[in-house]
CSV table of C-alpha atoms in Angstrom, one decimal:
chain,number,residue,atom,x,y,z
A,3,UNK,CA,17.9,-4.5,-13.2
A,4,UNK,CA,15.8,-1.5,-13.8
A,5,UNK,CA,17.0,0.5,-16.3
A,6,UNK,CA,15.6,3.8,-15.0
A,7,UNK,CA,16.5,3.0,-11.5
A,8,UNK,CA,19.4,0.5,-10.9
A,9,UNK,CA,19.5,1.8,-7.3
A,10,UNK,CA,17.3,-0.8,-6.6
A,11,UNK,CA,18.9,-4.1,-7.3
A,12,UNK,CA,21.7,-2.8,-5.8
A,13,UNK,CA,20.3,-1.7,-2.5
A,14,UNK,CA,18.8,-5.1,-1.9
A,15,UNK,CA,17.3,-4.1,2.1
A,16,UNK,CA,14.4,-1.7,2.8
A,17,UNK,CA,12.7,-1.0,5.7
A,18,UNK,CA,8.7,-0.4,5.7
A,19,UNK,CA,6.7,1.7,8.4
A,20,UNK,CA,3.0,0.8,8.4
A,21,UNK,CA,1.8,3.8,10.5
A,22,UNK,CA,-1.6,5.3,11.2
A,23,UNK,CA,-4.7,5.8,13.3
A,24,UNK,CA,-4.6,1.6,13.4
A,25,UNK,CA,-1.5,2.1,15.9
A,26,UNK,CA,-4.2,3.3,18.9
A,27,UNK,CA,-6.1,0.0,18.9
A,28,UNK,CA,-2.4,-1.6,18.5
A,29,UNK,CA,-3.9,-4.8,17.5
A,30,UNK,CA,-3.1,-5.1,13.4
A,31,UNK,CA,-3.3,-2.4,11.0
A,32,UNK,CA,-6.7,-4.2,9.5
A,33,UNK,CA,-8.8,-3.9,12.7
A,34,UNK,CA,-11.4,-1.4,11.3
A,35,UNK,CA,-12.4,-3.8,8.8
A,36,UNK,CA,-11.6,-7.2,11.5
A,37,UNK,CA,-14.2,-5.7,13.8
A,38,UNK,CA,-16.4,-3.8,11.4
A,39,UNK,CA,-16.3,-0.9,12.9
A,40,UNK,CA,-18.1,1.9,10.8
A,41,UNK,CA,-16.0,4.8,9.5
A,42,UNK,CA,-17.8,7.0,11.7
A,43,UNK,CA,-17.4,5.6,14.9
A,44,UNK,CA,-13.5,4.7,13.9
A,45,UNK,CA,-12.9,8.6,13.0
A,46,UNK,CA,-14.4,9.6,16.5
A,47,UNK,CA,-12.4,6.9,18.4
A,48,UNK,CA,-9.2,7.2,17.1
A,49,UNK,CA,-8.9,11.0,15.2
A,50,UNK,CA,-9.4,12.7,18.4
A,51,UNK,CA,-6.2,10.7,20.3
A,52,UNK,CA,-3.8,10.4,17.4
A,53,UNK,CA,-1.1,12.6,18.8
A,54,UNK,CA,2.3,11.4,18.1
A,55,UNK,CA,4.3,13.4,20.5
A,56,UNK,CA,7.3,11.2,20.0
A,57,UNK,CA,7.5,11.3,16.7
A,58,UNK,CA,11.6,11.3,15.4
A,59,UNK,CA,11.6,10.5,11.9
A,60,UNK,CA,15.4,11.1,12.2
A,61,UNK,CA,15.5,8.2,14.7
A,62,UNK,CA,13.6,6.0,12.1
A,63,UNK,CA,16.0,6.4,9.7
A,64,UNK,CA,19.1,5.9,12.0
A,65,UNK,CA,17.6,2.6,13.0
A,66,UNK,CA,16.8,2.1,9.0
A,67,UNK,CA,20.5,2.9,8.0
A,68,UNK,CA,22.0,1.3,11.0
A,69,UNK,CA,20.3,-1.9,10.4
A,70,UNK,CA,21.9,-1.8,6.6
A,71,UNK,CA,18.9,-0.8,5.1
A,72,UNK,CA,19.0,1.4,1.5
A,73,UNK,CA,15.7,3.1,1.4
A,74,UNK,CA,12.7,3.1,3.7
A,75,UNK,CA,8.9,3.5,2.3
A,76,UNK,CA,6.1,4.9,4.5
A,77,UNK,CA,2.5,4.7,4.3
A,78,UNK,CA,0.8,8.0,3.6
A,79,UNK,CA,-2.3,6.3,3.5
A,80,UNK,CA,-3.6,3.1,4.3
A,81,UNK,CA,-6.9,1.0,3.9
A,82,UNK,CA,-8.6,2.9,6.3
A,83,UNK,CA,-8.2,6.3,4.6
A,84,UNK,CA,-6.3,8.6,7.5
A,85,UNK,CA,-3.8,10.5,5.8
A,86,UNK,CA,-0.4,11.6,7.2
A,87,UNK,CA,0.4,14.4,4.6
A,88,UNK,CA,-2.0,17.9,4.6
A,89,UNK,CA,-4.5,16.6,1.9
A,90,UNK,CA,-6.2,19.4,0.6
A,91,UNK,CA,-8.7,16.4,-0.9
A,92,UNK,CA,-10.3,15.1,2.7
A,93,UNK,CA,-10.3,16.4,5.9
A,94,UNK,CA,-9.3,13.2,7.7
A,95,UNK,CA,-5.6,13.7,7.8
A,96,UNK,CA,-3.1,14.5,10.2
A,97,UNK,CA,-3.2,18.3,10.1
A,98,UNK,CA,-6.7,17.9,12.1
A,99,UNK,CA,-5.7,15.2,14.6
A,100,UNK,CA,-3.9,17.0,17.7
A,101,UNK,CA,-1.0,15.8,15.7
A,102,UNK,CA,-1.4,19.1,13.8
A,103,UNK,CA,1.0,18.8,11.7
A,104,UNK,CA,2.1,17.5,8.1
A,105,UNK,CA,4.0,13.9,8.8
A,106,UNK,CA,4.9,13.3,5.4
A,107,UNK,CA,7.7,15.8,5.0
A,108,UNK,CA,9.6,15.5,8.0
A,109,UNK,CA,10.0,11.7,7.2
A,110,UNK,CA,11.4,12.6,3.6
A,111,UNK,CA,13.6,15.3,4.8
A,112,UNK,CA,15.2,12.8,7.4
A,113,UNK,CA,15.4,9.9,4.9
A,114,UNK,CA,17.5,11.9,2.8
A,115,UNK,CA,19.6,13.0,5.3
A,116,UNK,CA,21.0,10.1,6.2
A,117,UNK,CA,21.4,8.9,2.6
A,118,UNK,CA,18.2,6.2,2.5
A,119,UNK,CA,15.8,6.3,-0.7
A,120,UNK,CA,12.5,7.6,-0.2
A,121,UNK,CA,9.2,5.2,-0.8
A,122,UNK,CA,5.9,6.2,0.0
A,123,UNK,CA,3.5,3.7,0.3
A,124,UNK,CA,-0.5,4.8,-0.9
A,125,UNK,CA,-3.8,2.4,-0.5
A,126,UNK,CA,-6.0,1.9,-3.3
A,127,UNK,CA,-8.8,1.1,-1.1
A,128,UNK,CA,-9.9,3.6,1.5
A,129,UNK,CA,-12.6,2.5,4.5
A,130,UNK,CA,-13.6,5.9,5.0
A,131,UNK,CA,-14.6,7.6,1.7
A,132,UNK,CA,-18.3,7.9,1.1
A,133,UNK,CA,-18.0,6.9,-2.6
A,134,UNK,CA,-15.7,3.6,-2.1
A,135,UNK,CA,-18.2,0.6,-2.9
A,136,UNK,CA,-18.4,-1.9,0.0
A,137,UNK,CA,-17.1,-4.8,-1.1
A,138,UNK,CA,-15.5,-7.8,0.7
A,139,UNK,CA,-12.8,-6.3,3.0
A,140,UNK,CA,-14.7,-3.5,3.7
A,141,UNK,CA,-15.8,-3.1,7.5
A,142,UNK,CA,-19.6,-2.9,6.1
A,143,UNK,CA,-19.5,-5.8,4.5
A,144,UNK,CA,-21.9,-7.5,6.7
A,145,UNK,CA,-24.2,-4.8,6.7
A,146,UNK,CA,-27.7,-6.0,5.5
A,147,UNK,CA,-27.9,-2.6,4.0
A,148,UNK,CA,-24.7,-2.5,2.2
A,149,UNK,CA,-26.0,-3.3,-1.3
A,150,UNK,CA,-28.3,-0.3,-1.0
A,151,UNK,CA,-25.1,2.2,0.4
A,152,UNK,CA,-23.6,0.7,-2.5
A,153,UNK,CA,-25.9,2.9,-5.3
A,154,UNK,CA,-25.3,6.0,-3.7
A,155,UNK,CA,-21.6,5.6,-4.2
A,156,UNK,CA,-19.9,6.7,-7.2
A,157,UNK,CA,-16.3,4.6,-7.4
A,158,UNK,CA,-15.9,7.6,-10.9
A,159,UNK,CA,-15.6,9.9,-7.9
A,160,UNK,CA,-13.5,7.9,-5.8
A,161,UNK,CA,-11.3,7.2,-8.4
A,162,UNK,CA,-10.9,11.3,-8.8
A,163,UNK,CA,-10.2,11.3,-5.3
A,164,UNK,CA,-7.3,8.8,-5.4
A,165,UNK,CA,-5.5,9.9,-8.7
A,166,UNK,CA,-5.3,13.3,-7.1
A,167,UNK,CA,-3.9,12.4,-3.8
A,168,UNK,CA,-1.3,10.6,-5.7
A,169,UNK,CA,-0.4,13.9,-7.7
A,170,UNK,CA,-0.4,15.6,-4.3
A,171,UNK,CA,2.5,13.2,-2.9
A,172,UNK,CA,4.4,12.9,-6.1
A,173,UNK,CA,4.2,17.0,-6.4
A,174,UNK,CA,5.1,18.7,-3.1
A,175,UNK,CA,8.1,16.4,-1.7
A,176,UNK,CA,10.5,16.6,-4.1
A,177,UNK,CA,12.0,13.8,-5.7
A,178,UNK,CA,10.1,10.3,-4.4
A,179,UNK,CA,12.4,7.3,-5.8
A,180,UNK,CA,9.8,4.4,-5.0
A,181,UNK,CA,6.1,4.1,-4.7
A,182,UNK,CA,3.9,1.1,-3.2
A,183,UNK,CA,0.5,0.8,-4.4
A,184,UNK,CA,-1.6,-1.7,-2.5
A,185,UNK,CA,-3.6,-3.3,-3.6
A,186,UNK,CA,-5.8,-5.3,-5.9
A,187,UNK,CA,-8.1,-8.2,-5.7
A,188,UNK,CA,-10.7,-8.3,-8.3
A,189,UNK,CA,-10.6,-12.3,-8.4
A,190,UNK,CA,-10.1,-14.8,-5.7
A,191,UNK,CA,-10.9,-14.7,-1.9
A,192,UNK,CA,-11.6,-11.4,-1.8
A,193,UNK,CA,-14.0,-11.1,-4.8
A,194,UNK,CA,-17.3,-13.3,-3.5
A,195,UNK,CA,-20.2,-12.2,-2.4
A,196,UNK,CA,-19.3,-8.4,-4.0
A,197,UNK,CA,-17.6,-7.6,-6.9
A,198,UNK,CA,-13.8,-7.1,-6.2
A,199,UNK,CA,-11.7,-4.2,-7.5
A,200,UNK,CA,-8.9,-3.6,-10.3
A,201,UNK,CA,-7.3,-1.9,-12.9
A,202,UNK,CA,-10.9,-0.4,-13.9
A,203,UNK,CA,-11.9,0.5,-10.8
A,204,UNK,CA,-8.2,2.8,-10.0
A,205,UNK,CA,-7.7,4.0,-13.7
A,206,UNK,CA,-4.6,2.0,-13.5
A,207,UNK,CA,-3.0,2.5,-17.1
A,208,UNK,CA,-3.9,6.5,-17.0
A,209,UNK,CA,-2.7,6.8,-13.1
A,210,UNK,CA,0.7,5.1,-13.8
A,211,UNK,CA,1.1,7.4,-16.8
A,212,UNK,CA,0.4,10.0,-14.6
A,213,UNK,CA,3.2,8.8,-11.9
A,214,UNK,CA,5.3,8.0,-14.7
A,215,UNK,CA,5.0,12.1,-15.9
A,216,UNK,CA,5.8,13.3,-12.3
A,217,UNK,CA,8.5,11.2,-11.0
A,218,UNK,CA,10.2,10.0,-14.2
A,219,UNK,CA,12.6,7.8,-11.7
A,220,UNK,CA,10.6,6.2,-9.9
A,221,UNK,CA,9.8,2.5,-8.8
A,222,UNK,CA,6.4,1.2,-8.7
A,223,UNK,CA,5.3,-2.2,-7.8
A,224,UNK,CA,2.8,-4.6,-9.2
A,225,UNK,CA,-0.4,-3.9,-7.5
A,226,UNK,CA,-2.6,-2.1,-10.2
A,227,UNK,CA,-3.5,-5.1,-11.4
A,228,UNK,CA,-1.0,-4.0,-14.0
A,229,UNK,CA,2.9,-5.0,-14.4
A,230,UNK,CA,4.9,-2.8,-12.9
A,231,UNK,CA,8.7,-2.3,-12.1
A,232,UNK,CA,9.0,-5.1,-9.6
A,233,UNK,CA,7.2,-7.6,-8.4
A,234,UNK,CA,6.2,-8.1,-4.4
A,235,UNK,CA,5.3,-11.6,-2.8
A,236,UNK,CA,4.5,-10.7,0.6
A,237,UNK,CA,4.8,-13.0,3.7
A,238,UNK,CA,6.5,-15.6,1.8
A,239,UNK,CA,10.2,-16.5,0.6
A,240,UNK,CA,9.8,-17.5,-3.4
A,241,UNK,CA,10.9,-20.6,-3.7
A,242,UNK,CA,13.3,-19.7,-7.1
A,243,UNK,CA,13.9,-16.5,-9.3
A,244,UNK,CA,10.6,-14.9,-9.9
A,245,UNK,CA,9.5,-14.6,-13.6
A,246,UNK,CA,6.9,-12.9,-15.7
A,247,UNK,CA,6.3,-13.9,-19.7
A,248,UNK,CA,9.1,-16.3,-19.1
A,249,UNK,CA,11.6,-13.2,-18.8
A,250,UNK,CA,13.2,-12.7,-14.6
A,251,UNK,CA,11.8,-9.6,-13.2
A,252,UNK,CA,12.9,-7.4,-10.3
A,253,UNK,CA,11.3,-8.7,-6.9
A,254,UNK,CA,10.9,-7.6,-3.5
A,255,UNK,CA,9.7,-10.0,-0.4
A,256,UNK,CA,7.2,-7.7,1.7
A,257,UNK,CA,7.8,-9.4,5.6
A,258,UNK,CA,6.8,-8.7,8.6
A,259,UNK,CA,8.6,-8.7,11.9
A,260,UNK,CA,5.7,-10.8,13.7
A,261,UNK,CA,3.4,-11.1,11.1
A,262,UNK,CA,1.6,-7.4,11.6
A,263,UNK,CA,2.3,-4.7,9.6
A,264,UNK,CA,0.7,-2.2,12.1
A,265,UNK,CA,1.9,-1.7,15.8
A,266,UNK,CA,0.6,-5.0,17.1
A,267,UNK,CA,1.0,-4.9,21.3
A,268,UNK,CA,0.0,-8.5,22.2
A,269,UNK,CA,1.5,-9.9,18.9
A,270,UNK,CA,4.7,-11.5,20.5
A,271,UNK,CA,5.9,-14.2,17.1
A,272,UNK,CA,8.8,-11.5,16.2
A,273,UNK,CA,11.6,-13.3,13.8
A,274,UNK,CA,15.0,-14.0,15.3
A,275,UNK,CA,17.8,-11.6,13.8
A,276,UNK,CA,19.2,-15.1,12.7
A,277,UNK,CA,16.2,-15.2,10.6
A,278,UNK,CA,15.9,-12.3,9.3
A,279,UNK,CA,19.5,-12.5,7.8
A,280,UNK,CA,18.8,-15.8,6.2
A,281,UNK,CA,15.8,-14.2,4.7
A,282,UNK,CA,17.8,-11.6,2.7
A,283,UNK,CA,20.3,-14.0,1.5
A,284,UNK,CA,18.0,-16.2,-0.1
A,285,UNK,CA,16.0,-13.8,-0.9
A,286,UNK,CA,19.4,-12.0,-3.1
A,287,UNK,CA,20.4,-15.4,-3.9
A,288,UNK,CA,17.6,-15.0,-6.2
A,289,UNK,CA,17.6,-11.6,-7.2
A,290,UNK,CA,15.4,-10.5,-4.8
A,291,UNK,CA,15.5,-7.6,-2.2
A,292,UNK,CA,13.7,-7.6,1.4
A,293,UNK,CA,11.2,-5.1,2.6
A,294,UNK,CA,11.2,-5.2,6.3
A,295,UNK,CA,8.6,-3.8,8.5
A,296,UNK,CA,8.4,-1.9,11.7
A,297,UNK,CA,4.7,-0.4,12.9
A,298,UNK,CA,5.1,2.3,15.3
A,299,UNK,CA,3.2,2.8,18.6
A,300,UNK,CA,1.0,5.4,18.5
A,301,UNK,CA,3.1,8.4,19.9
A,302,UNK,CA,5.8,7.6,17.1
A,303,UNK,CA,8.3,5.7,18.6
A,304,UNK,CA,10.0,2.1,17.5
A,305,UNK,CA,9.0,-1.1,19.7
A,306,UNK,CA,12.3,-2.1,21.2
A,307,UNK,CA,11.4,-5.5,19.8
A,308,UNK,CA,12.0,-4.2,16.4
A,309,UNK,CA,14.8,-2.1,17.5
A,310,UNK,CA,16.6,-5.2,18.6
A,311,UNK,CA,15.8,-7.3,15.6
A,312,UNK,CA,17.2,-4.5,13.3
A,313,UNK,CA,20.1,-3.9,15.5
A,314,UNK,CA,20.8,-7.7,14.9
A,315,UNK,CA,20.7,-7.1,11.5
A,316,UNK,CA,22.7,-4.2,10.8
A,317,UNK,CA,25.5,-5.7,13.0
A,318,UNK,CA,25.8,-8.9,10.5
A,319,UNK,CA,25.6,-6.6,7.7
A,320,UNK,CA,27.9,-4.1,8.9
A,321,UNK,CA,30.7,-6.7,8.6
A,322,UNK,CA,28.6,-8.9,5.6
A,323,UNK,CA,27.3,-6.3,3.6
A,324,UNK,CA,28.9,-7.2,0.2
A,325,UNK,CA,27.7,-10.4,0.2
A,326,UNK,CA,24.5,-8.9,-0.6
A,327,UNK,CA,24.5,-5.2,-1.6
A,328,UNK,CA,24.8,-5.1,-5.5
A,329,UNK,CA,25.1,-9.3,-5.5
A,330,UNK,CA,22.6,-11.9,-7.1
A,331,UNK,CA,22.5,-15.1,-8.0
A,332,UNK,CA,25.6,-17.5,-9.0
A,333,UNK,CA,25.5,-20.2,-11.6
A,334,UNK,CA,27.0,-22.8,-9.7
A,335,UNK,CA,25.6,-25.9,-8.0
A,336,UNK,CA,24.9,-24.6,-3.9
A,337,UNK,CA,25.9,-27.4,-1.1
A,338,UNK,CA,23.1,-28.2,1.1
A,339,UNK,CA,22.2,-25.7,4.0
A,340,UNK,CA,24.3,-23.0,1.9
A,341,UNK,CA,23.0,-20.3,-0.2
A,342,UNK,CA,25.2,-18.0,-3.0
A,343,UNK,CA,25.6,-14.9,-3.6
A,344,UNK,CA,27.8,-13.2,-6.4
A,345,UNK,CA,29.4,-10.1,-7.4
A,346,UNK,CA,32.3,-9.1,-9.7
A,347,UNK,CA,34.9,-11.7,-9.2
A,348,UNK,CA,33.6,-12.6,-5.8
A,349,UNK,CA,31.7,-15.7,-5.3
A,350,UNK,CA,29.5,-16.1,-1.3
A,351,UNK,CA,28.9,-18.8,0.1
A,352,UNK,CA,26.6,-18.1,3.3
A,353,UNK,CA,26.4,-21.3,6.0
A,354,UNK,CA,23.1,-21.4,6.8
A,355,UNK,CA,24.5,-24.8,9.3
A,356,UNK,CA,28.0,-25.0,10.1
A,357,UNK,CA,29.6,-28.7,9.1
A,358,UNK,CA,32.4,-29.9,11.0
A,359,UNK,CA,35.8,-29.0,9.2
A,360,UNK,CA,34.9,-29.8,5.5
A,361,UNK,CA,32.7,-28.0,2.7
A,362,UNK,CA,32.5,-29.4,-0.7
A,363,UNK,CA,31.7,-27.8,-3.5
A,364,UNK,CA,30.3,-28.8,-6.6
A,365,UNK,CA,31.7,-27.3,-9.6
A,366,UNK,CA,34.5,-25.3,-8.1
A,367,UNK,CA,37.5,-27.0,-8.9
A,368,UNK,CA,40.3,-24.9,-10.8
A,369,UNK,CA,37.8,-21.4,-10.5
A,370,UNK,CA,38.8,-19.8,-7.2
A,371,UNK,CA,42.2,-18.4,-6.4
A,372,UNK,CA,41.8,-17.7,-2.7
A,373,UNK,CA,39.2,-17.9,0.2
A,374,UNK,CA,38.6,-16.3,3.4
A,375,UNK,CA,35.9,-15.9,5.7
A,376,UNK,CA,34.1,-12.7,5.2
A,377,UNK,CA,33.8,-12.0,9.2
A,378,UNK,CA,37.5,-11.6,9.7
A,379,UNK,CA,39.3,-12.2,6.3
A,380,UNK,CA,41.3,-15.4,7.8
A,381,UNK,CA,42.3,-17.8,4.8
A,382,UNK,CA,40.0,-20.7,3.9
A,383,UNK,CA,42.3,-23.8,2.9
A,384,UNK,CA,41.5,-25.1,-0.3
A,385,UNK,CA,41.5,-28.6,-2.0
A,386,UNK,CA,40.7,-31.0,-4.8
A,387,UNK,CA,40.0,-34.4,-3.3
A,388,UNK,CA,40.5,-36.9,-6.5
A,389,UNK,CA,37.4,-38.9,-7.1
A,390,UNK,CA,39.9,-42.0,-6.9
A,391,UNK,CA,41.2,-41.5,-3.6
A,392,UNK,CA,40.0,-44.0,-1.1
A,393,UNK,CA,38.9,-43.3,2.7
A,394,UNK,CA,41.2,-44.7,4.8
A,395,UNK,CA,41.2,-44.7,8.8
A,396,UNK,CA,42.1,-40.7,9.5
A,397,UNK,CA,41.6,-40.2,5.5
A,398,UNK,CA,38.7,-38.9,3.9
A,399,UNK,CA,37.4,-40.1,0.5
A,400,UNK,CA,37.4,-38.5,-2.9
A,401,UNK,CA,34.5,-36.2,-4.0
A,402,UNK,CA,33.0,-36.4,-7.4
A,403,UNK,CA,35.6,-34.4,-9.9
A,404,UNK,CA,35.2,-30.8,-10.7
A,405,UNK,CA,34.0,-30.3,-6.6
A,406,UNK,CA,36.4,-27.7,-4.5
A,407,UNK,CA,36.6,-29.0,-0.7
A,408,UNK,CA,37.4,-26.2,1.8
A,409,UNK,CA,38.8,-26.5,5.2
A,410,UNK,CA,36.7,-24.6,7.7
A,411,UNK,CA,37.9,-24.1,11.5
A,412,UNK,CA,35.9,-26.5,14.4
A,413,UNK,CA,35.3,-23.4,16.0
A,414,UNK,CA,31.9,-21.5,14.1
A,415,UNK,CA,32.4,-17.9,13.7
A,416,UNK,CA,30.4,-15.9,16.2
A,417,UNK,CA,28.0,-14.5,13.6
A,418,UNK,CA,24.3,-15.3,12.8
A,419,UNK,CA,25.3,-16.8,9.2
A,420,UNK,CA,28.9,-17.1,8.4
A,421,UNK,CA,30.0,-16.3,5.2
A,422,UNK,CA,33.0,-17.4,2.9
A,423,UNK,CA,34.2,-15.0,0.3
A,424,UNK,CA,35.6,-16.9,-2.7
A,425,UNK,CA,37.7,-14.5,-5.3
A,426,UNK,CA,37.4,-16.0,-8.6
A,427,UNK,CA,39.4,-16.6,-11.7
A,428,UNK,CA,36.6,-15.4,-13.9
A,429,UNK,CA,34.0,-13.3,-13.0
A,430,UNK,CA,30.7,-14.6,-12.7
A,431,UNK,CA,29.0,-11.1,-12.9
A,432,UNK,CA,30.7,-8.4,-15.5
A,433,UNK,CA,32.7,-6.4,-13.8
A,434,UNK,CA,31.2,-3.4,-15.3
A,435,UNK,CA,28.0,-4.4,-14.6
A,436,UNK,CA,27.9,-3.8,-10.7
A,437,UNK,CA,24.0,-3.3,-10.6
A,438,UNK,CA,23.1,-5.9,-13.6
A,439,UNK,CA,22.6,-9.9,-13.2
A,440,UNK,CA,22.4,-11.1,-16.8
A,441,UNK,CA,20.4,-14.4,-18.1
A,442,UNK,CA,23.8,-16.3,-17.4
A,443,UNK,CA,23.9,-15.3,-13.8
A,444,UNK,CA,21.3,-17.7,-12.7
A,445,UNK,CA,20.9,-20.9,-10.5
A,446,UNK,CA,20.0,-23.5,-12.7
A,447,UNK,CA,17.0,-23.9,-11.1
A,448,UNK,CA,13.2,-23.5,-12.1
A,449,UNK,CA,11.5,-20.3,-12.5
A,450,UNK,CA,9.0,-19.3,-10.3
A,451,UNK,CA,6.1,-17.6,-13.1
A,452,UNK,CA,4.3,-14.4,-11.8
């Protein structure tokens, strides 16, 4: 949990909108620097055409809430420096794209109307400022002149630049409850033929003080090459509980819907809702929420691909939802192609495959009074097959002691990932403790080290 902000363990499903200029080209939101396009020749492309005439943040946030998702996080800004809020830093902003307007504050105002927390997502790197070294993403990098554009920039002034655009968002829309930095990279893949960027290079410890100052509550992430509140894997599902200094830590999966954050057109590899769903609940099975992207098109609207895939989502956790909201892991053995969630006195066990009639259940015997499924509340038959009872004909065999069988119906449920709701004799979380998992609510399994 985090102490100042226990919302967010709780809410467990967030939606992310990776909007900008990138949406025109529609084909991934890192096409400036894919096709090297100088920041120039991108501004006059793309600055003059960005007019969002179908803009409805409310909309957004009905599909966000709809779909079961908590709080949503936008990006103000992303790599290639186009802000959606009246900077009074740049001119390349919103305000003097026929957009002509602020974007930023519309989007907060409906998030809070319809009860989601408000993120705001803000790019370290930015493709368009005169004074941001090129390095190895940037869309000069192949320039044979780049080492000499490099020594007339000043990353001191840059770094001006971006601590005060920060102050900006955190100081004119009220309260902001989560913010998403993005990113580092001064090792590894991105750090080879120039020097890559971190901690130095953003003022990271004085910039989170500064955060820290304006928005007491608030969640940040990991990506100042500092630690922050949480940590955020992105386009992968951790394989166990992520940990850092051998203590768990708050985490968040970033995912895609089709593997592009920006509004992609031809990109057609969207997940199934099926998917999605199991996604969450392994992903709270280990203490873990899910930030789920959409990237709208370029006049502001949702692709009905995404619509559909959230719609599939917020109808499983319309009926589902507390197996996940406010639940974590479990300490008990999970059966194969299951996955547990737990909260209070309730124990979930989610079917990722449906077995015909029986379930067994490591561990269980003597610690649940009662089962259902979670879809309908019908009763789950429960029993303790002794390990010395022999198959026989019509007769099943005994199962190892301590294991709980359950009786399911031949008949799946028709939901993407049926769920059993066990109601315990003790409780596996405190019951006072709706938004904490302590070390003793853990799978026993190994840590994954961040």
């Amino acid at each position: 949990m985090i102490a100042h902000a226990p919302w967010f363990t709780e809410a467990r499903l967030g939606m992310f909108v990776h909007w900008g200029l990138y949406s025109l080209p529609a084909r991934h939101e890192w096409v400036m620097s894919r096709e090297h396009t100088p920041a120039d020749q991108y501004q006059t492309k793309y600055l003059q055409h960005f007019d969002p005439d179908l803009y409805d943040p409310r909309e957004w946030a009905a599909t966000a809430r709809n779909a079961g998702m908590k709080y949503v996080v936008l990006t103000a800004k992303h790599h290639e420096g186009f802000c959606l809020w009246d900077s009074e830093l740049t001119d390349y902003k919103s305000t003097n794209s026929p957009a002509g307007r602020d974007l930023i504050a519309p989007y907060v105002e409906a998030a809070r109307e319809h009860g989601l927390k408000v993120g705001l997502y803000y790019s370290l790197l930015d493709w368009h400022h005169p004074d941001f070294t090129i390095d190895d993403v940037h869309p000069e990098c192949e320039n044979p002149q780049a080492a000499e554009l490099n020594r007339a920039r000043d990353m001191d002034r840059y770094r001006g630049y971006l601590h005060g655009q920060v102050r900006e968002l955190l100081s004119n829309y009220g309260t902001i409850d989560y913010l998403f930095f993005d990113f580092s990279y001064a090792d590894g893949k991105h750090a080879v033929n120039f020097p890559g960027k971190g901690r130095d290079d953003w003022g990271s410890e004085e910039l989170l003080a500064m955060v820290r100052q304006l928005q007491p509550g608030i969640v940040v992430n990991d990506r100042l090459d500092i630690p922050g509140d949480i940590v955020t894997p992105e386009q992968y599902q951790p394989s166990s509980p992520m940990q850092r200094d051998g203590v768990d830590v708050p985490w968040e999966a970033c995912q895609t819907l089709n593997g592009s954050w920006g509004y992609d057109r031809d990109n057609l590899n969207y997940k199934s809702p099926e998917l999605l769903i199991r996604m969450l609940v392994d992903g709270v099975s280990k203490n873990g929420n899910l930030l789920l992207n959409v990237g709208p098109t370029a006049r502001g609207t949702l692709d009905p691909r995404a619509t559909a895939a959230l719609a599939g989502l917020g109808e499983w956790t319309r009926v589902h939802g507390r197996s996940v909201y406010g639940a974590g892991p479990a300490t008990f053995q999970t059966p194969s192609d299951c996955r547990y969630t737990a909260r209070g006195d309730r124990l979930y066990l989610h079917l990722f495959a449906w077995p015909f009639q029986h379930v067994h259940l490591p561990g269980m015997a003597g610690k649940a009074v009662y089962a259902q499924l979670l879809n309908d509340g019908s009763e789950i038959a429960m029993s303790e097959l002794g390990a010395d009872r022999l198959a026989q004909n019509m007769e099943q065999g005994g199962q190892p002691p301590g294991t709980l069988t359950l009786t399911l119906p031949v008949q799946r449920p028709d939901v993407a990932v049926p769920v059993v709701e066990l109601f315990l004799k003790a409780a596996p979380v405190p019951k006072d403790s709706e938004n904490a998992f302590p070390d003793s609510v853990q799978n026993p399994v190994k840590r994954h080290r961040y």
